[in-house]
Structures are given as C-alpha cells and as structure tokens.
C-alpha cells in the first residue's frame, strides 16, 4: 500500500490508538505532579515550605520531602487530596523544637504535625508514607520530667480511602494517628507502620478511631470494606495501642502489639463505652480483631516477666482486647503477659446502673427487639451481639496456652452468654480480603 511521508496507511489506526491511550492516561490522572521540597538544612523549620506547597498543589498532587531532620512548628493544614511522602522512616525525620512550651504544643494549630481536614465522601487516594514523626517524650508519671502536651502525629478528618504506611510515630502525648470518619462511611488503611511510646498519664494511644457520634449504624456490615483497617503494624509501649469512641468502625488484624503497660493501660485494644448524660453518649460501634500477637513483657510494677517467676494475676494488665460497647468479632489472637485475652467490661455501668439492654452495649439491638428473655446466635436474635472465639492466652512468655481462661465477662449483671455474647464464630461471617486490596 501507499506510504504517506513514510507512514503506512494501515498503521494509522494503531498510532491513533496509542494517542487515545496517552490522552486518557493524562486525563485520568489530571496531570498530577510531584512537588519536591528542598531541604531547609537539618534542624531548621520545614513547615513553611510544606504549607506553601500544599497551598499551591491541586487534588492528586504529591509532595515529596527530602532526607534529613527537620523541625515542624505549627500544623500543616490540608484540605485537598494531596499525598505526602518522605525518603523513608529512617531518612526523613520531622520533630518539634524543644523551645516550644507544652501549652503551645497542645493548642489549636499546633497539636498535630499534619491535619487532613477533608470532609468529602468520595475516594481521596491520599497516601502518607516514608516519614518518622517524633514528638517530645511524654510524661507517663507526674514528675518524671516528660512533656505534658497532648500532641498528635497525623489527624485525618472525614477522609475516605486514605493510606498511611511505612511511617514511624513516637513520643506523642495523645495519639500517633487520629482518625475521625462519618458514622456511615469509614474507609481507610493504616499499614506497615511503627508506633513507639505514645503514652501520657490519662492519654496515650498509637491510633485512635472515632466517628461523628451522631448516628448509631444499624448494620456495620462485618467483612466489608467500610471500616478503618489497621494491619501489619508494630506497637510498643502505650496505654492503649488502639482506642475508639463515638460510633467508630475499625478492623485490627495481623499486628504485633507490645507492652501496653504505660499509665495502667489495662487493654491493648479498647472500645470505649457509651456514657449517657455526658459528651460521649454513644461509644464505639463495631470492630473486628483477629490474627494479632499481643504481648506484655513486663509486670504492672515494672519487673520483667521471666520464665519460672510468678507474682500472681494482680501483677498483670487485664486483657489484650476489651469490648466495652457495641458489636465485636474477636478471634485467632495470641495474647501473652495478660490475665485474659478478651474481656467484656464497662467502666461506666458500676456507677450508673441501666435497665436491659444497656444502651449501645453488647446485645443492644437484639435486646431492644426481643427483650431480656431471648437467646440465639442467628440474626435477628444476634443483632448487636459480640462473638469471641479461638483466642489463646498465656500469662507467661512461653507457650503454655490457656493456663487460665482466655475470656472473662466482668459485667454478668448486664451481659449473658447466648443472649448478648457468644463464644463461637459468627454464622455466615467472612473476613475482608487480606492483605487489604489497594489500587495500583
């Protein structure tokens, strides 16, 4: 066939196809760009440069931080779909200046390094990765010389389909990561991070998950993606490694969680109970906790747990997982150095008795519909119930499993086996795929 300026006519459709793919790629990405932040020099304030880049960036852009150790004074405020990446958690370090007083660090505009104030119901595809966030070493016991500031590493507000990965969070007085999601919409992934010594007397968490606290979702859709997923992380030395409230929906799986002994932690993973008549009336909504290793290496008095030494159950923190509200599926966890693997408890009920069903507590939905005389593990008579199965416990660090019971119900006046909780698998339940499927 004829050539037109060297181009075969039969090949024109192929080149047009390439052009279409090329244009589609750039239209789909919206010409997203990388914005590279230049180093201001080690131990200088990098916050102004990051904030300037954020202000100029468009949805889908990525800000890349340099290698080095940099001060972050003030919070970086973000309301766009912007990702932020460092060169690695052992290469890019962000920290607070020692000259800033605790009162300032706890104040609005300072307490978190990054504040993603998104409040949009569409996928954000925001990724934060490759950064070490370091606060000021907190005070666990009054007078120990630590900081009393209530500080946060990253705060995510109303952000859907975010990822925080390959970061390290240490020395935050409140929490390493704070997530607030809509009561009905909770999608996000926190994976492959390190959390160390985020603990202050009265506070101190690796991760906190809260909803808006406005709506009690009738069906949390266990096994779906509508949760905040916390997987494949490492935690060491917290009060609670993971805490929740206000209608939180979250999944904790395949993590290694160590030493929840700071400031009488009691529990590694904790669902906050509802407290009627207070500003926390709802408590946590639903969680799945499975395939985690939860270990305390020390007694509550500070001594190391050693094989052959035993100081009694009172010397151990209470439980690896505490269900104090809502619905929960807790299974296949290995717990060492605690009294129990899982407990049902409620710190509020003792001083504020309630009629059955306890509002928002385990068995609430089934209790509301069928009253205190019902039994059954199948819906609808198990709606709102807790299911706990196949968890292993050892008060020691060796593998003498289930020397003591793995489960304890601390509120026998309110919650009954077969009515509000079940020591068996939830019928029909299937876990969401692991690892969490991420778009490439």
PDB file of N, CA, C and O in Angstrom, residues 379-440:
ATOM      1  N   UNK A 379     -29.145 -14.090  63.260  1.00  0.00           N
ATOM      2  CA  UNK A 379     -29.941 -12.877  63.106  1.00  0.00           C
ATOM      3  C   UNK A 379     -31.427 -13.244  62.953  1.00  0.00           C
ATOM      4  O   UNK A 379     -31.737 -14.301  62.409  1.00  0.00           O
ATOM      5  N   UNK A 380     -32.353 -12.409  63.386  1.00  0.00           N
ATOM      6  CA  UNK A 380     -32.117 -11.106  64.021  1.00  0.00           C
ATOM      7  C   UNK A 380     -31.855 -11.180  65.520  1.00  0.00           C
ATOM      8  O   UNK A 380     -31.609 -10.162  66.150  1.00  0.00           O
ATOM      9  N   UNK A 381     -31.905 -12.411  66.087  1.00  0.00           N
ATOM     10  CA  UNK A 381     -31.745 -12.508  67.540  1.00  0.00           C
ATOM     11  C   UNK A 381     -30.301 -12.379  67.994  1.00  0.00           C
ATOM     12  O   UNK A 381     -30.013 -12.429  69.191  1.00  0.00           O
ATOM     13  N   UNK A 382     -29.375 -12.196  67.061  1.00  0.00           N
ATOM     14  CA  UNK A 382     -27.985 -11.907  67.434  1.00  0.00           C
ATOM     15  C   UNK A 382     -27.548 -10.535  66.940  1.00  0.00           C
ATOM     16  O   UNK A 382     -26.362 -10.211  67.008  1.00  0.00           O
ATOM     17  N   UNK A 383     -28.494  -9.728  66.455  1.00  0.00           N
ATOM     18  CA  UNK A 383     -28.122  -8.382  66.003  1.00  0.00           C
ATOM     19  C   UNK A 383     -27.568  -7.572  67.167  1.00  0.00           C
ATOM     20  O   UNK A 383     -28.194  -7.476  68.223  1.00  0.00           O
ATOM     21  N   UNK A 384     -26.394  -7.014  66.955  1.00  0.00           N
ATOM     22  CA  UNK A 384     -25.771  -6.226  68.013  1.00  0.00           C
ATOM     23  C   UNK A 384     -24.951  -7.037  68.987  1.00  0.00           C
ATOM     24  O   UNK A 384     -24.411  -6.491  69.949  1.00  0.00           O
ATOM     25  N   UNK A 385     -24.819  -8.340  68.769  1.00  0.00           N
ATOM     26  CA  UNK A 385     -24.105  -9.200  69.708  1.00  0.00           C
ATOM     27  C   UNK A 385     -22.597  -9.204  69.447  1.00  0.00           C
ATOM     28  O   UNK A 385     -22.113  -8.737  68.424  1.00  0.00           O
ATOM     29  N   UNK A 386     -21.879  -9.793  70.398  1.00  0.00           N
ATOM     30  CA  UNK A 386     -20.425  -9.948  70.324  1.00  0.00           C
ATOM     31  C   UNK A 386     -20.105 -11.425  70.134  1.00  0.00           C
ATOM     32  O   UNK A 386     -20.709 -12.283  70.787  1.00  0.00           O
ATOM     33  N   UNK A 387     -19.141 -11.716  69.255  1.00  0.00           N
ATOM     34  CA  UNK A 387     -18.697 -13.088  69.016  1.00  0.00           C
ATOM     35  C   UNK A 387     -17.195 -13.174  69.296  1.00  0.00           C
ATOM     36  O   UNK A 387     -16.408 -12.384  68.756  1.00  0.00           O
ATOM     37  N   UNK A 388     -16.807 -14.133  70.137  1.00  0.00           N
ATOM     38  CA  UNK A 388     -15.417 -14.283  70.577  1.00  0.00           C
ATOM     39  C   UNK A 388     -15.053 -15.756  70.456  1.00  0.00           C
ATOM     40  O   UNK A 388     -15.732 -16.616  71.021  1.00  0.00           O
ATOM     41  N   UNK A 389     -13.969 -16.064  69.705  1.00  0.00           N
ATOM     42  CA  UNK A 389     -13.621 -17.470  69.549  1.00  0.00           C
ATOM     43  C   UNK A 389     -12.148 -17.650  69.186  1.00  0.00           C
ATOM     44  O   UNK A 389     -11.517 -16.778  68.606  1.00  0.00           O
ATOM     45  N   UNK A 390     -11.617 -18.782  69.615  1.00  0.00           N
ATOM     46  CA  UNK A 390     -10.295 -19.270  69.211  1.00  0.00           C
ATOM     47  C   UNK A 390      -9.164 -18.293  69.532  1.00  0.00           C
ATOM     48  O   UNK A 390      -8.227 -18.130  68.758  1.00  0.00           O
ATOM     49  N   UNK A 391      -9.229 -17.629  70.688  1.00  0.00           N
ATOM     50  CA  UNK A 391      -8.121 -16.801  71.161  1.00  0.00           C
ATOM     51  C   UNK A 391      -7.312 -17.591  72.183  1.00  0.00           C
ATOM     52  O   UNK A 391      -7.870 -18.358  72.964  1.00  0.00           O
ATOM     53  N   UNK A 392      -5.992 -17.378  72.179  1.00  0.00           N
ATOM     54  CA  UNK A 392      -5.118 -18.110  73.094  1.00  0.00           C
ATOM     55  C   UNK A 392      -4.508 -17.141  74.102  1.00  0.00           C
ATOM     56  O   UNK A 392      -4.156 -16.015  73.758  1.00  0.00           O
ATOM     57  N   UNK A 393      -4.362 -17.622  75.339  1.00  0.00           N
ATOM     58  CA  UNK A 393      -3.826 -16.776  76.405  1.00  0.00           C
ATOM     59  C   UNK A 393      -2.751 -17.526  77.187  1.00  0.00           C
ATOM     60  O   UNK A 393      -2.881 -18.723  77.444  1.00  0.00           O
ATOM     61  N   UNK A 394      -1.699 -16.834  77.518  1.00  0.00           N
ATOM     62  CA  UNK A 394      -0.699 -17.330  78.461  1.00  0.00           C
ATOM     63  C   UNK A 394      -0.242 -16.163  79.319  1.00  0.00           C
ATOM     64  O   UNK A 394       0.134 -15.112  78.786  1.00  0.00           O
ATOM     65  N   UNK A 395      -0.294 -16.287  80.659  1.00  0.00           N
ATOM     66  CA  UNK A 395       0.245 -15.223  81.493  1.00  0.00           C
ATOM     67  C   UNK A 395       1.767 -15.149  81.412  1.00  0.00           C
ATOM     68  O   UNK A 395       2.373 -14.169  81.849  1.00  0.00           O
ATOM     69  N   UNK A 396       2.371 -16.182  80.850  1.00  0.00           N
ATOM     70  CA  UNK A 396       3.825 -16.260  80.722  1.00  0.00           C
ATOM     71  C   UNK A 396       4.230 -15.936  79.294  1.00  0.00           C
ATOM     72  O   UNK A 396       3.389 -15.776  78.414  1.00  0.00           O
ATOM     73  N   UNK A 397       5.533 -15.869  79.041  1.00  0.00           N
ATOM     74  CA  UNK A 397       6.017 -15.561  77.697  1.00  0.00           C
ATOM     75  C   UNK A 397       6.331 -16.809  76.880  1.00  0.00           C
ATOM     76  O   UNK A 397       6.639 -16.715  75.701  1.00  0.00           O
ATOM     77  N   UNK A 398       6.242 -17.981  77.524  1.00  0.00           N
ATOM     78  CA  UNK A 398       6.368 -19.206  76.743  1.00  0.00           C
ATOM     79  C   UNK A 398       4.976 -19.584  76.227  1.00  0.00           C
ATOM     80  O   UNK A 398       4.027 -18.796  76.319  1.00  0.00           O
ATOM     81  N   UNK A 399       4.845 -20.781  75.696  1.00  0.00           N
ATOM     82  CA  UNK A 399       3.599 -21.139  75.015  1.00  0.00           C
ATOM     83  C   UNK A 399       2.720 -22.077  75.831  1.00  0.00           C
ATOM     84  O   UNK A 399       2.091 -22.985  75.289  1.00  0.00           O
ATOM     85  N   UNK A 400       2.644 -21.867  77.130  1.00  0.00           N
ATOM     86  CA  UNK A 400       1.721 -22.644  77.952  1.00  0.00           C
ATOM     87  C   UNK A 400       0.326 -22.053  77.805  1.00  0.00           C
ATOM     88  O   UNK A 400      -0.194 -21.367  78.681  1.00  0.00           O
ATOM     89  N   UNK A 401      -0.298 -22.357  76.668  1.00  0.00           N
ATOM     90  CA  UNK A 401      -1.539 -21.685  76.325  1.00  0.00           C
ATOM     91  C   UNK A 401      -2.686 -22.100  77.223  1.00  0.00           C
ATOM     92  O   UNK A 401      -2.806 -23.246  77.638  1.00  0.00           O
ATOM     93  N   UNK A 402      -3.554 -21.101  77.487  1.00  0.00           N
ATOM     94  CA  UNK A 402      -4.824 -21.307  78.180  1.00  0.00           C
ATOM     95  C   UNK A 402      -4.650 -21.976  79.537  1.00  0.00           C
ATOM     96  O   UNK A 402      -5.436 -22.832  79.947  1.00  0.00           O
ATOM     97  N   UNK A 403      -3.582 -21.557  80.247  1.00  0.00           N
ATOM     98  CA  UNK A 403      -3.422 -21.958  81.642  1.00  0.00           C
ATOM     99  C   UNK A 403      -4.593 -21.413  82.459  1.00  0.00           C
ATOM    100  O   UNK A 403      -5.084 -22.055  83.380  1.00  0.00           O
ATOM    101  N   UNK A 404      -5.031 -20.231  82.100  1.00  0.00           N
ATOM    102  CA  UNK A 404      -6.221 -19.623  82.676  1.00  0.00           C
ATOM    103  C   UNK A 404      -7.226 -19.373  81.546  1.00  0.00           C
ATOM    104  O   UNK A 404      -6.866 -19.388  80.380  1.00  0.00           O
ATOM    105  N   UNK A 405      -8.487 -19.124  81.880  1.00  0.00           N
ATOM    106  CA  UNK A 405      -9.478 -18.879  80.815  1.00  0.00           C
ATOM    107  C   UNK A 405      -9.065 -17.707  79.934  1.00  0.00           C
ATOM    108  O   UNK A 405      -8.539 -16.705  80.415  1.00  0.00           O
ATOM    109  N   UNK A 406      -9.341 -17.819  78.635  1.00  0.00           N
ATOM    110  CA  UNK A 406      -8.958 -16.755  77.713  1.00  0.00           C
ATOM    111  C   UNK A 406      -9.951 -15.601  77.718  1.00  0.00           C
ATOM    112  O   UNK A 406      -9.637 -14.524  77.213  1.00  0.00           O
ATOM    113  N   UNK A 407     -11.147 -15.823  78.302  1.00  0.00           N
ATOM    114  CA  UNK A 407     -12.208 -14.820  78.262  1.00  0.00           C
ATOM    115  C   UNK A 407     -12.779 -14.583  79.654  1.00  0.00           C
ATOM    116  O   UNK A 407     -12.898 -15.517  80.461  1.00  0.00           O
ATOM    117  N   UNK A 408     -13.168 -13.329  79.912  1.00  0.00           N
ATOM    118  CA  UNK A 408     -13.830 -13.008  81.176  1.00  0.00           C
ATOM    119  C   UNK A 408     -14.924 -11.970  80.944  1.00  0.00           C
ATOM    120  O   UNK A 408     -14.687 -10.943  80.298  1.00  0.00           O
ATOM    121  N   UNK A 409     -16.114 -12.248  81.465  1.00  0.00           N
ATOM    122  CA  UNK A 409     -17.224 -11.295  81.449  1.00  0.00           C
ATOM    123  C   UNK A 409     -17.244 -10.584  82.791  1.00  0.00           C
ATOM    124  O   UNK A 409     -17.576 -11.185  83.820  1.00  0.00           O
ATOM    125  N   UNK A 410     -16.899  -9.310  82.782  1.00  0.00           N
ATOM    126  CA  UNK A 410     -16.831  -8.546  84.028  1.00  0.00           C
ATOM    127  C   UNK A 410     -18.168  -7.901  84.398  1.00  0.00           C
ATOM    128  O   UNK A 410     -18.267  -7.262  85.442  1.00  0.00           O
ATOM    129  N   UNK A 411     -19.167  -8.060  83.529  1.00  0.00           N
ATOM    130  CA  UNK A 411     -20.459  -7.404  83.759  1.00  0.00           C
ATOM    131  C   UNK A 411     -21.585  -8.430  83.662  1.00  0.00           C
ATOM    132  O   UNK A 411     -22.483  -8.344  82.834  1.00  0.00           O
ATOM    133  N   UNK A 412     -21.543  -9.418  84.538  1.00  0.00           N
ATOM    134  CA  UNK A 412     -22.502 -10.529  84.456  1.00  0.00           C
ATOM    135  C   UNK A 412     -23.938 -10.099  84.735  1.00  0.00           C
ATOM    136  O   UNK A 412     -24.881 -10.805  84.368  1.00  0.00           O
ATOM    137  N   UNK A 413     -24.128  -8.967  85.391  1.00  0.00           N
ATOM    138  CA  UNK A 413     -25.491  -8.488  85.651  1.00  0.00           C
ATOM    139  C   UNK A 413     -26.162  -7.969  84.393  1.00  0.00           C
ATOM    140  O   UNK A 413     -27.398  -7.887  84.332  1.00  0.00           O
ATOM    141  N   UNK A 414     -25.388  -7.594  83.398  1.00  0.00           N
ATOM    142  CA  UNK A 414     -25.940  -6.987  82.194  1.00  0.00           C
ATOM    143  C   UNK A 414     -25.844  -7.884  80.969  1.00  0.00           C
ATOM    144  O   UNK A 414     -26.715  -7.870  80.117  1.00  0.00           O
ATOM    145  N   UNK A 415     -24.729  -8.652  80.847  1.00  0.00           N
ATOM    146  CA  UNK A 415     -24.496  -9.398  79.624  1.00  0.00           C
ATOM    147  C   UNK A 415     -24.438 -10.890  79.892  1.00  0.00           C
ATOM    148  O   UNK A 415     -23.709 -11.345  80.781  1.00  0.00           O
ATOM    149  N   UNK A 416     -25.183 -11.646  79.086  1.00  0.00           N
ATOM    150  CA  UNK A 416     -25.303 -13.083  79.265  1.00  0.00           C
ATOM    151  C   UNK A 416     -24.824 -13.813  78.010  1.00  0.00           C
ATOM    152  O   UNK A 416     -25.129 -13.400  76.885  1.00  0.00           O
ATOM    153  N   UNK A 417     -24.118 -14.954  78.247  1.00  0.00           N
ATOM    154  CA  UNK A 417     -23.705 -15.775  77.122  1.00  0.00           C
ATOM    155  C   UNK A 417     -24.934 -16.349  76.421  1.00  0.00           C
ATOM    156  O   UNK A 417     -25.887 -16.784  77.064  1.00  0.00           O
ATOM    157  N   UNK A 418     -24.919 -16.376  75.105  1.00  0.00           N
ATOM    158  CA  UNK A 418     -26.030 -16.880  74.326  1.00  0.00           C
ATOM    159  C   UNK A 418     -27.102 -15.846  74.057  1.00  0.00           C
ATOM    160  O   UNK A 418     -27.957 -16.055  73.190  1.00  0.00           O
ATOM    161  N   UNK A 419     -27.074 -14.747  74.782  1.00  0.00           N
ATOM    162  CA  UNK A 419     -28.021 -13.662  74.554  1.00  0.00           C
ATOM    163  C   UNK A 419     -27.323 -12.429  73.999  1.00  0.00           C
ATOM    164  O   UNK A 419     -27.711 -11.889  72.961  1.00  0.00           O
ATOM    165  N   UNK A 420     -26.249 -11.985  74.671  1.00  0.00           N
ATOM    166  CA  UNK A 420     -25.535 -10.769  74.288  1.00  0.00           C
ATOM    167  C   UNK A 420     -24.165 -11.067  73.693  1.00  0.00           C
ATOM    168  O   UNK A 420     -23.635 -10.261  72.933  1.00  0.00           O
ATOM    169  N   UNK A 421     -23.573 -12.195  74.073  1.00  0.00           N
ATOM    170  CA  UNK A 421     -22.285 -12.576  73.505  1.00  0.00           C
ATOM    171  C   UNK A 421     -22.256 -14.082  73.317  1.00  0.00           C
ATOM    172  O   UNK A 421     -22.996 -14.845  73.958  1.00  0.00           O
ATOM    173  N   UNK A 422     -21.350 -14.513  72.419  1.00  0.00           N
ATOM    174  CA  UNK A 422     -21.274 -15.916  72.031  1.00  0.00           C
ATOM    175  C   UNK A 422     -19.803 -16.313  71.924  1.00  0.00           C
ATOM    176  O   UNK A 422     -19.018 -15.607  71.287  1.00  0.00           O
ATOM    177  N   UNK A 423     -19.443 -17.409  72.516  1.00  0.00           N
ATOM    178  CA  UNK A 423     -18.065 -17.889  72.460  1.00  0.00           C
ATOM    179  C   UNK A 423     -17.929 -18.874  71.297  1.00  0.00           C
ATOM    180  O   UNK A 423     -17.528 -20.031  71.451  1.00  0.00           O
ATOM    181  N   UNK A 424     -18.271 -18.392  70.136  1.00  0.00           N
ATOM    182  CA  UNK A 424     -18.224 -19.173  68.906  1.00  0.00           C
ATOM    183  C   UNK A 424     -18.191 -18.218  67.729  1.00  0.00           C
ATOM    184  O   UNK A 424     -18.431 -17.012  67.881  1.00  0.00           O
ATOM    185  N   UNK A 425     -17.887 -18.765  66.549  1.00  0.00           N
ATOM    186  CA  UNK A 425     -17.780 -17.933  65.353  1.00  0.00           C
ATOM    187  C   UNK A 425     -19.144 -17.370  64.953  1.00  0.00           C
ATOM    188  O   UNK A 425     -20.181 -18.005  65.169  1.00  0.00           O
ATOM    189  N   UNK A 426     -19.133 -16.200  64.369  1.00  0.00           N
ATOM    190  CA  UNK A 426     -20.371 -15.582  63.892  1.00  0.00           C
ATOM    191  C   UNK A 426     -20.841 -16.307  62.636  1.00  0.00           C
ATOM    192  O   UNK A 426     -20.098 -16.385  61.648  1.00  0.00           O
ATOM    193  N   UNK A 427     -22.040 -16.836  62.629  1.00  0.00           N
ATOM    194  CA  UNK A 427     -22.533 -17.548  61.443  1.00  0.00           C
ATOM    195  C   UNK A 427     -22.554 -16.655  60.203  1.00  0.00           C
ATOM    196  O   UNK A 427     -22.977 -15.501  60.255  1.00  0.00           O
ATOM    197  N   UNK A 428     -22.051 -17.205  59.086  1.00  0.00           N
ATOM    198  CA  UNK A 428     -22.087 -16.501  57.819  1.00  0.00           C
ATOM    199  C   UNK A 428     -21.021 -15.440  57.626  1.00  0.00           C
ATOM    200  O   UNK A 428     -20.928 -14.845  56.548  1.00  0.00           O
ATOM    201  N   UNK A 429     -20.186 -15.228  58.636  1.00  0.00           N
ATOM    202  CA  UNK A 429     -19.174 -14.176  58.539  1.00  0.00           C
ATOM    203  C   UNK A 429     -17.979 -14.633  57.700  1.00  0.00           C
ATOM    204  O   UNK A 429     -17.502 -15.755  57.820  1.00  0.00           O
ATOM    205  N   UNK A 430     -17.481 -13.749  56.868  1.00  0.00           N
ATOM    206  CA  UNK A 430     -16.256 -13.970  56.107  1.00  0.00           C
ATOM    207  C   UNK A 430     -15.434 -12.698  56.150  1.00  0.00           C
ATOM    208  O   UNK A 430     -15.928 -11.619  55.846  1.00  0.00           O
ATOM    209  N   UNK A 431     -14.169 -12.817  56.526  1.00  0.00           N
ATOM    210  CA  UNK A 431     -13.301 -11.644  56.672  1.00  0.00           C
ATOM    211  C   UNK A 431     -13.041 -10.985  55.321  1.00  0.00           C
ATOM    212  O   UNK A 431     -13.028 -11.649  54.270  1.00  0.00           O
ATOM    213  N   UNK A 432     -12.808  -9.686  55.351  1.00  0.00           N
ATOM    214  CA  UNK A 432     -12.435  -8.941  54.149  1.00  0.00           C
ATOM    215  C   UNK A 432     -11.067  -9.435  53.675  1.00  0.00           C
ATOM    216  O   UNK A 432     -10.209  -9.821  54.478  1.00  0.00           O
ATOM    217  N   UNK A 433     -10.808  -9.439  52.365  1.00  0.00           N
ATOM    218  CA  UNK A 433      -9.546  -9.984  51.858  1.00  0.00           C
ATOM    219  C   UNK A 433      -8.319  -9.358  52.516  1.00  0.00           C
ATOM    220  O   UNK A 433      -8.275  -8.159  52.778  1.00  0.00           O
ATOM    221  N   UNK A 434      -7.341 -10.226  52.778  1.00  0.00           N
ATOM    222  CA  UNK A 434      -6.049  -9.797  53.326  1.00  0.00           C
ATOM    223  C   UNK A 434      -4.942 -10.249  52.387  1.00  0.00           C
ATOM    224  O   UNK A 434      -4.981 -11.366  51.893  1.00  0.00           O
ATOM    225  N   UNK A 435      -3.923  -9.410  52.156  1.00  0.00           N
ATOM    226  CA  UNK A 435      -3.820  -8.021  52.616  1.00  0.00           C
ATOM    227  C   UNK A 435      -4.866  -7.143  51.937  1.00  0.00           C
ATOM    228  O   UNK A 435      -5.436  -7.523  50.905  1.00  0.00           O
ATOM    229  N   UNK A 436      -5.071  -5.980  52.522  1.00  0.00           N
ATOM    230  CA  UNK A 436      -6.091  -5.071  52.017  1.00  0.00           C
ATOM    231  C   UNK A 436      -5.808  -4.769  50.548  1.00  0.00           C
ATOM    232  O   UNK A 436      -4.698  -4.352  50.180  1.00  0.00           O
ATOM    233  N   UNK A 437      -6.794  -4.990  49.673  1.00  0.00           N
ATOM    234  CA  UNK A 437      -6.541  -4.729  48.243  1.00  0.00           C
ATOM    235  C   UNK A 437      -6.429  -3.244  47.951  1.00  0.00           C
ATOM    236  O   UNK A 437      -7.335  -2.464  48.230  1.00  0.00           O
ATOM    237  N   UNK A 438      -5.298  -2.874  47.397  1.00  0.00           N
ATOM    238  CA  UNK A 438      -5.022  -1.468  47.094  1.00  0.00           C
ATOM    239  C   UNK A 438      -4.876  -1.286  45.596  1.00  0.00           C
ATOM    240  O   UNK A 438      -4.226  -2.091  44.926  1.00  0.00           O
ATOM    241  N   UNK A 439      -5.471  -0.206  45.077  1.00  0.00           N
ATOM    242  CA  UNK A 439      -5.334   0.084  43.644  1.00  0.00           C
ATOM    243  C   UNK A 439      -3.879   0.345  43.301  1.00  0.00           C
ATOM    244  O   UNK A 439      -3.180   1.029  44.049  1.00  0.00           O
ATOM    245  N   UNK A 440      -3.445  -0.114  42.180  1.00  0.00           N
ATOM    246  CA  UNK A 440      -2.073   0.122  41.719  1.00  0.00           C
ATOM    247  C   UNK A 440      -2.066   1.151  40.600  1.00  0.00           C
ATOM    248  O   UNK A 440      -3.029   1.307  39.885  1.00  0.00           O
TER     249      UNK A 440
END
